[in-house]
Coordinates of C-alpha atoms and ligand atoms in Angstrom, one line a residue:
M5 CA 57.3 17.3 33.6
V6 CA 59.2 19.0 30.9
S7 CA 61.6 21.9 31.4
G8 CA 64.3 23.7 29.3
G9 CA 64.0 25.6 26.1
S10 CA 64.6 29.3 25.8
G11 CA 62.8 32.3 24.3
P12 CA 59.1 32.5 23.5
S13 CA 58.9 29.4 21.3
G14 CA 60.7 27.2 23.8
F15 CA 58.5 28.4 26.6
Q16 CA 55.4 27.9 24.4
A17 CA 56.5 24.3 23.5
V18 CA 57.1 23.5 27.2
R19 CA 53.7 24.9 28.1
E20 CA 51.9 22.9 25.4
T21 CA 53.6 19.7 26.5
N22 CA 52.7 20.4 30.2
L23 CA 49.1 21.1 29.2
G24 CA 49.1 17.5 27.8
V25 CA 50.7 16.2 30.9
V26 CA 48.0 17.8 33.1
L27 CA 45.3 16.6 30.7
R28 CA 46.6 13.0 31.0
A29 CA 46.8 13.3 34.8
V30 CA 43.2 14.5 35.1
R31 CA 42.1 11.6 32.8
A32 CA 43.8 9.1 34.9
L33 CA 42.9 10.5 38.4
A34 CA 39.5 12.2 37.9
P35 CA 37.8 13.3 40.0
C36 CA 40.9 14.8 41.5
S37 CA 42.2 18.1 43.1
R38 CA 44.8 20.4 41.6
A39 CA 47.0 19.3 44.5
A40 CA 46.7 15.6 43.4
V41 CA 47.6 16.6 39.8
A42 CA 50.7 18.4 41.1
A43 CA 51.7 15.4 43.2
A44 CA 51.2 13.0 40.3
T45 CA 53.0 15.1 37.7
G46 CA 55.8 16.7 39.7
L47 CA 54.8 20.2 38.5
N48 CA 54.5 22.8 41.1
K49 CA 51.0 23.8 42.4
T50 CA 51.1 27.3 40.9
T51 CA 52.0 25.9 37.5
V52 CA 49.2 23.3 37.7
S53 CA 46.7 26.0 38.7
S54 CA 47.7 28.1 35.7
L55 CA 47.6 25.0 33.3
V56 CA 44.2 23.9 34.7
T57 CA 42.8 27.4 34.1
D58 CA 44.1 27.2 30.5
L59 CA 42.5 23.7 30.0
M60 CA 39.2 25.0 31.4
A61 CA 39.3 27.9 28.9
R62 CA 39.8 25.4 26.1
G63 CA 36.8 23.4 27.3
L64 CA 38.8 20.3 28.2
V65 CA 38.7 20.3 32.0
R66 CA 35.8 21.3 34.3
E67 CA 35.3 21.6 38.1
T68 CA 32.9 19.0 39.3
G69 CA 31.4 21.0 42.1
E70 CA 32.6 18.5 44.7
E71 CA 35.4 19.2 47.1
A72 CA 38.3 17.0 48.1
A73 CA 38.5 15.4 51.5
E74 CA 42.0 16.8 51.8
R75 CA 40.8 20.3 51.3
R76 CA 42.9 22.9 53.0
V77 CA 42.8 26.4 51.8
G78 CA 41.3 28.0 48.7
R79 CA 40.8 26.4 45.2
P80 CA 43.1 23.3 45.4
G81 CA 40.3 21.4 47.1
V82 CA 37.9 21.8 44.2
M83 CA 37.6 18.6 42.2
L84 CA 38.5 18.4 38.5
A85 CA 37.3 16.1 35.7
L86 CA 37.5 16.0 31.9
D87 CA 34.8 18.0 30.3
P88 CA 33.0 15.6 28.0
A89 CA 30.6 18.2 26.5
T90 CA 32.8 20.4 24.3
I91 CA 34.8 18.5 21.8
A92 CA 34.4 15.5 19.5
A93 CA 36.6 13.4 17.2
V94 CA 35.4 11.7 14.0
G95 CA 36.6 8.4 12.6
V96 CA 35.7 7.1 9.1
E97 CA 36.6 3.6 7.9
V98 CA 36.8 2.8 4.2
N99 CA 36.2 -0.8 3.2
V100 CA 35.7 -2.5 -0.1
D101 CA 32.0 -2.7 0.5
Y102 CA 31.1 -0.1 3.2
L103 CA 32.0 3.0 5.1
S104 CA 31.8 3.2 8.9
V105 CA 31.5 6.5 10.7
V106 CA 32.0 7.0 14.4
A107 CA 32.3 10.1 16.6
V108 CA 33.5 10.1 20.2
D109 CA 33.8 12.6 23.0
L110 CA 36.8 13.4 25.2
L111 CA 36.0 10.4 27.4
E112 CA 36.2 8.2 24.3
R113 CA 32.4 7.5 24.5
E114 CA 30.6 7.0 21.3
L115 CA 28.4 10.0 20.2
L116 CA 27.3 8.6 16.9
G117 CA 27.9 5.5 14.7
A118 CA 26.8 4.9 11.1
H119 CA 27.2 2.1 8.6
I120 CA 27.0 3.2 5.0
D121 CA 26.7 0.6 2.2
F122 CA 29.1 1.9 -0.4
D123 CA 31.0 0.0 -3.1
A124 CA 34.4 1.7 -2.8
R125 CA 36.1 -0.7 -5.2
A126 CA 33.6 0.1 -8.0
A127 CA 33.5 3.8 -7.2
G128 CA 37.2 4.5 -7.6
P129 CA 39.3 6.9 -5.5
D130 CA 37.8 10.3 -6.5
A131 CA 34.2 9.2 -6.0
C132 CA 35.2 7.5 -2.7
A133 CA 37.0 10.7 -1.5
G134 CA 33.7 12.6 -2.3
R135 CA 31.7 10.1 -0.3
I136 CA 34.1 10.2 2.7
A137 CA 34.0 14.1 2.6
E138 CA 30.2 13.9 2.6
A139 CA 30.2 11.5 5.6
V140 CA 32.6 13.8 7.6
T141 CA 30.5 16.9 6.8
A142 CA 27.3 15.0 7.9
A143 CA 28.9 13.8 11.1
V144 CA 30.2 17.3 12.0
A145 CA 26.6 18.7 11.3
D146 CA 24.9 15.8 13.2
P147 CA 22.8 17.0 16.2
A148 CA 24.7 14.5 18.4
L149 CA 27.8 16.8 17.9
A150 CA 25.9 20.1 18.3
G151 CA 27.9 22.7 20.1
R152 CA 31.1 20.7 20.0
A153 CA 34.4 21.6 18.4
V154 CA 35.6 18.7 16.1
I155 CA 39.3 18.2 16.8
G156 CA 39.9 16.0 13.8
A157 CA 38.7 13.4 11.3
S158 CA 40.6 10.2 10.9
V159 CA 40.2 8.1 7.8
A160 CA 41.1 4.4 7.8
V161 CA 42.0 2.7 4.5
P162 CA 42.7 -0.9 3.7
G163 CA 46.1 -0.4 2.1
L164 CA 49.5 0.9 2.6
V165 CA 49.4 4.5 3.8
D166 CA 52.1 7.1 4.1
A167 CA 50.7 8.5 7.4
P168 CA 52.6 11.8 7.4
S169 CA 51.3 12.9 4.0
G170 CA 48.0 10.9 4.1
T171 CA 48.8 9.4 0.7
V172 CA 47.5 5.8 0.0
T173 CA 50.6 4.2 -1.5
R174 CA 48.9 1.1 -2.5
A175 CA 45.5 -0.5 -1.9
P176 CA 45.3 -3.6 -4.2
N177 CA 41.7 -4.5 -3.1
L178 CA 40.5 -1.0 -3.9
G179 CA 42.6 -0.7 -7.0
W180 CA 44.2 2.5 -5.7
H181 CA 47.9 3.5 -6.3
A182 CA 49.7 6.5 -5.0
Y183 CA 46.4 8.4 -4.3
P184 CA 46.8 11.6 -2.2
L185 CA 43.7 11.0 -0.2
R186 CA 44.3 13.5 2.6
E187 CA 45.0 16.3 0.0
R188 CA 41.8 15.5 -1.9
L189 CA 39.7 15.3 1.2
V190 CA 41.0 18.7 2.4
A191 CA 40.0 20.2 -1.0
R192 CA 36.6 18.6 -0.9
L193 CA 35.9 19.8 2.7
A194 CA 36.9 23.4 1.8
G195 CA 33.8 25.6 2.0
T196 CA 31.8 23.0 4.0
G197 CA 31.0 23.1 7.7
A198 CA 34.0 20.7 8.2
A199 CA 36.5 23.0 6.4
E200 CA 38.6 23.6 9.6
V201 CA 38.7 20.0 10.7
P202 CA 42.2 18.5 10.5
V203 CA 42.2 15.2 8.5
R204 CA 44.5 12.2 9.1
V205 CA 44.7 9.0 7.0
D206 CA 46.0 5.7 8.3
N207 CA 46.0 2.0 7.6
D208 CA 42.8 0.2 8.8
A209 CA 44.7 -2.6 10.6
N210 CA 46.8 0.0 12.5
L211 CA 43.6 1.8 13.7
G212 CA 41.9 -1.5 14.5
A213 CA 44.8 -2.3 16.8
V214 CA 44.5 1.1 18.4
A215 CA 40.7 0.5 19.0
E216 CA 41.3 -2.8 20.6
F217 CA 44.0 -1.3 22.8
R218 CA 41.8 1.6 23.9
A219 CA 38.3 0.3 23.8
G220 CA 38.1 -3.5 23.1
H221 CA 37.7 -6.4 25.5
L222 CA 41.4 -6.8 25.5
A223 CA 42.0 -3.1 26.3
R224 CA 45.3 -2.2 27.8
T225 CA 47.0 -5.3 26.4
P226 CA 50.2 -3.5 25.2
D227 CA 51.5 -6.3 22.9
L228 CA 48.6 -7.0 20.6
V229 CA 48.0 -7.7 16.9
Y230 CA 44.7 -6.9 15.2
L231 CA 43.8 -8.7 11.9
T232 CA 41.4 -7.1 9.5
G233 CA 38.9 -9.6 8.2
E234 CA 37.9 -8.1 4.9
V235 CA 38.7 -8.9 1.2
G236 CA 42.3 -8.3 2.3
I237 CA 43.9 -9.3 5.6
G238 CA 46.2 -6.7 7.3
A239 CA 47.8 -6.9 10.7
G240 CA 48.0 -3.8 13.0
V241 CA 50.9 -4.5 15.4
L242 CA 51.1 -2.8 18.8
L243 CA 54.3 -3.5 20.8
N244 CA 54.5 -2.0 24.2
G245 CA 51.4 0.1 23.4
E246 CA 53.0 1.7 20.3
L247 CA 52.2 1.0 16.6
V248 CA 54.9 -0.7 14.6
R249 CA 54.8 0.8 11.1
G250 CA 58.2 -0.3 9.7
S251 CA 60.6 1.9 7.7
T252 CA 58.1 2.5 4.8
G253 CA 54.7 1.5 6.3
F254 CA 54.7 -2.1 5.1
A255 CA 54.9 -3.6 8.6
G256 CA 52.0 -6.1 9.3
E257 CA 51.3 -7.0 5.6
I258 CA 50.5 -10.5 6.7
G259 CA 47.9 -10.9 4.0
H260 CA 50.7 -11.2 1.4
V261 CA 52.7 -13.8 3.3
R262 CA 52.6 -17.0 1.1
V263 CA 51.0 -19.8 3.1
A264 CA 49.9 -22.0 0.2
P265 CA 52.7 -22.3 -2.4
D266 CA 50.3 -23.7 -5.1
G267 CA 47.4 -21.7 -3.9
P268 CA 45.2 -19.4 -6.0
E269 CA 46.3 -16.1 -7.5
C270 CA 46.2 -13.0 -5.2
A271 CA 45.2 -9.4 -6.0
C272 CA 48.9 -8.5 -5.6
G273 CA 49.8 -10.8 -8.6
R274 CA 51.5 -13.5 -6.5
R275 CA 50.1 -16.9 -5.7
G276 CA 49.0 -18.5 -2.4
C277 CA 49.1 -15.4 -0.2
L278 CA 47.2 -15.7 3.1
E279 CA 44.4 -13.4 1.8
A280 CA 44.0 -15.4 -1.4
V281 CA 43.0 -18.4 0.7
A282 CA 41.5 -16.8 3.9
G283 CA 40.4 -13.3 2.8
V284 CA 36.6 -13.0 3.0
E285 CA 36.0 -13.0 -0.8
A286 CA 38.1 -16.2 -1.2
V287 CA 36.3 -17.9 1.7
L288 CA 32.9 -17.0 0.4
R289 CA 33.6 -18.4 -3.0
R290 CA 34.2 -21.8 -1.4
A291 CA 31.6 -21.6 1.4
V292 CA 28.7 -20.6 -0.8
P293 CA 29.9 -21.5 -4.3
D294 CA 26.4 -21.6 -5.9
R295 CA 25.7 -18.0 -4.8
A296 CA 29.0 -16.2 -5.5
P297 CA 29.0 -14.6 -9.0
E298 CA 32.0 -14.4 -11.3
G299 CA 34.3 -11.4 -11.0
P300 CA 35.0 -9.2 -8.0
L301 CA 32.1 -9.2 -5.5
S302 CA 30.3 -5.9 -4.8
G303 CA 30.0 -4.6 -1.3
T304 CA 26.3 -5.6 -1.1
E305 CA 27.1 -9.1 -2.3
I306 CA 29.8 -9.6 0.3
G307 CA 27.5 -8.6 3.1
E308 CA 24.7 -10.9 1.8
L309 CA 27.1 -13.8 1.2
V310 CA 28.5 -13.6 4.7
R311 CA 25.0 -13.8 6.1
T312 CA 24.2 -16.8 3.8
A313 CA 27.5 -18.5 4.9
V314 CA 26.6 -18.1 8.6
E315 CA 23.1 -19.4 8.0
R316 CA 24.4 -22.5 6.2
A317 CA 27.1 -23.2 8.7
E318 CA 24.6 -22.9 11.5
A319 CA 22.5 -25.5 9.6
D320 CA 25.6 -27.8 9.4
D321 CA 25.9 -27.4 5.6
P322 CA 29.0 -29.5 4.9
T323 CA 30.4 -27.3 2.1
A324 CA 30.1 -24.1 4.2
V325 CA 31.5 -25.7 7.3
A326 CA 34.4 -27.3 5.5
A327 CA 35.3 -24.0 3.7
L328 CA 35.2 -22.0 7.0
R329 CA 37.3 -24.5 8.9
D330 CA 39.8 -24.7 6.1
A331 CA 40.1 -20.9 6.1
G332 CA 40.5 -21.0 9.9
G333 CA 43.5 -23.4 9.4
W334 CA 45.1 -21.0 6.9
L335 CA 44.5 -18.1 9.2
G336 CA 46.2 -20.0 12.0
R337 CA 49.3 -20.5 9.8
G338 CA 49.5 -16.8 9.2
V339 CA 48.9 -16.1 12.9
A340 CA 51.8 -18.4 13.8
V341 CA 54.1 -16.3 11.7
L342 CA 53.1 -13.3 13.7
V343 CA 53.4 -15.1 17.0
N344 CA 56.9 -16.4 16.1
L345 CA 58.1 -13.0 15.0
L346 CA 56.4 -10.7 17.6
D347 CA 55.4 -12.8 20.6
P348 CA 52.1 -10.8 21.2
K349 CA 49.9 -11.4 24.2
A350 CA 46.8 -11.5 22.0
V351 CA 45.7 -11.7 18.3
V352 CA 42.3 -10.2 17.6
L353 CA 40.3 -11.2 14.5
G354 CA 38.2 -8.3 13.2
G355 CA 35.8 -7.4 10.5
Y356 CA 33.9 -10.3 8.8
F357 CA 36.0 -12.8 10.7
V358 CA 33.8 -11.9 13.7
P359 CA 30.5 -13.4 12.4
L360 CA 32.4 -16.3 11.0
A361 CA 34.5 -16.9 14.2
P362 CA 32.5 -19.9 15.6
W363 CA 33.9 -21.9 12.6
L364 CA 37.2 -20.1 12.0
L365 CA 38.5 -19.9 15.6
P366 CA 38.9 -23.6 16.6
E367 CA 40.9 -24.4 13.5
C368 CA 42.8 -21.2 13.7
R369 CA 43.9 -21.8 17.3
A370 CA 44.8 -25.4 16.5
A371 CA 46.9 -24.5 13.4
A372 CA 48.6 -21.5 15.2
G373 CA 49.4 -23.8 18.2
A374 CA 50.9 -26.4 15.9
D375 CA 53.1 -23.9 14.0
A376 CA 54.1 -21.6 16.8
F377 CA 57.4 -22.2 18.5
A378 CA 56.1 -21.3 22.0
A379 CA 55.0 -24.5 23.8
D380 CA 51.6 -23.2 24.8
G381 CA 50.8 -21.9 21.3
G382 CA 52.1 -18.5 22.3
C383 CA 49.0 -16.3 22.7
R384 CA 45.3 -15.8 22.9
I385 CA 43.4 -15.6 19.7
E386 CA 40.0 -13.9 20.0
A387 CA 37.3 -12.4 17.9
S388 CA 36.9 -8.6 18.2
A389 CA 33.9 -7.2 20.1
L390 CA 34.1 -4.0 18.1
G391 CA 32.3 -5.2 15.0
L392 CA 32.7 -3.6 11.6
S393 CA 33.6 -0.2 12.9
A394 CA 36.8 -1.1 14.8
A395 CA 39.1 1.0 12.6
A396 CA 36.7 4.0 12.6
T397 CA 36.6 3.8 16.4
G398 CA 40.4 3.4 16.6
G399 CA 40.8 6.5 14.4
A400 CA 38.5 8.6 16.6
V401 CA 39.9 7.5 20.0
G402 CA 43.4 7.8 18.5
L403 CA 42.7 11.5 17.9
I404 CA 41.6 11.9 21.5
H405 CA 44.8 10.2 22.6
A406 CA 46.8 12.4 20.3
L407 CA 45.4 15.4 22.2
D408 CA 46.6 14.0 25.5
S409 CA 50.0 13.2 24.2
G410 CA 50.7 16.5 22.5
R411 CA 50.6 15.0 19.0
L412 CA 47.5 17.0 18.0
P413 CA 47.2 20.8 18.8
L414 CA 44.8 21.5 21.7
P415 CA 41.6 23.5 20.7
A416 CA 42.0 27.2 21.1
P417 CA 40.7 28.9 24.3
H418 CA 37.2 30.1 23.8
R419 CA 36.0 30.8 27.3
E420 CA 36.7 33.6 29.7
P421 CA 39.5 32.2 31.9
A422 CA 38.2 31.4 35.4
R423 CA 39.8 33.7 37.9
A424 CA 42.4 31.9 40.0
Ligands
LIG505 ZN1 49.2 -11.2 -2.2

C-alpha cells in the first residue's frame, strides 16, 4: 500500500502504484474475491473495488463468474482472475546467427514463437534493425495476437547495452559500437501496425536470467546466474530476484575473464578470454576441425556445425568428445569465478550449450567444484530448458512483470467501466 503525495499528480502516481499492487495480488491469489485482495494488500475495500473496476476497464482483470465461499453481501463475493485475452508482450532475441521471436499473454503463456535464420554479423546494425522491426511488425499482426493490445517489444542483444537509452554500447561479436538500436527501431516502426508499441533493448544474458527466474525449471530461484552459450559468453546475474547491471552495464561480462593466459586471441583483442576457448565458435573449430571454414562462421554454418558436433560426439568421435570436454573444463573455471564472487544457488547454461551439455556439463561441474571455495562446489550447474529463445522469452515476460511492478504504463481503459 502506498499513501502520501499531494495534488493531482501525487494522487495519480499513488493510484497507478496501487493499480499495480492490486494486479500483483490478483496474480498471486486468483481466483480471489475483492475482500481477499483487500486483506492481502492492506488497502480498504472501497479502494480495492474502485481499482478493480479500473483494471477491468483496462482489460487486465475479469470476473470469473464463480462466487467465493465467504460471500456475504454484494459484489465482494464475486471471484476475480487476470484476463489473459486482451494484451500481449513481444520479445525478440538477436544472435550472431538467428533471431528468436516470442509473444506471451498476461499469464506469461506463450502465444507465438518463431526462429528466424539471420546472419546478424554479416548484415550489420542497420539491416539488422530493419529485420527486427519486420519481426516485431509481423508478430503484432500475427493472428495469434488478434484483438490484443501489445504493451511492448523487448529486444535482447549479445553485447553491452545502456538499457535506459536502448543504445548498444559494444557488441564485439556483432561488430557493433555505440549503435542507437532503440532509436532506430522506433523510426523503422513508425507508420507500421507496431508504431505505438514501446520498445526496450537489453542485454541477452540479463533477459535469459529473467526467463529462467520467471519460466525455467529453476523458476523462483532468486540467486541465479544465466550463461549465454553463443559465439560470446555473457552472464545474467540475479541476486535476490533483481538484475545486477553494475555502474555502467558491464556486470556479468564473464566471457572476457582471462582463463587461459596463453590462449587464443579473443574478439575483444585480448588473449585467453573464456569465450575465446569456450564460446561456441571456438569450440566448433576444435570439435569439427575438418568442417569449420576459415574466417568468422555464418549463422547457418554455426547451426549446422553444432548438429555435426553432437552427431560425432554421440558416435564417440575422439576429437569431438575431447574438444567438448575441454570446453566444459574452461567453462567450469569461469563458473567458479562467478560462484566465488556471487554465491548463486544455480548457474544455468543456455543457448548452444544446451545441445552440447551432455559432454560439457560433467567437466564443467568438476572444474567449478575444484576451483570454487565452497566445500560442496557451491551451487547447481544445469542446462537451460528454454532452448534458443530464452532471452526472447525473458524480454516478453519481463514486460509483463514490469506492468505488475509499475515500471511500464498500464494500457489505457477501453471498456465501459462495470457499475460498482
Ligand atoms: Zn575477450
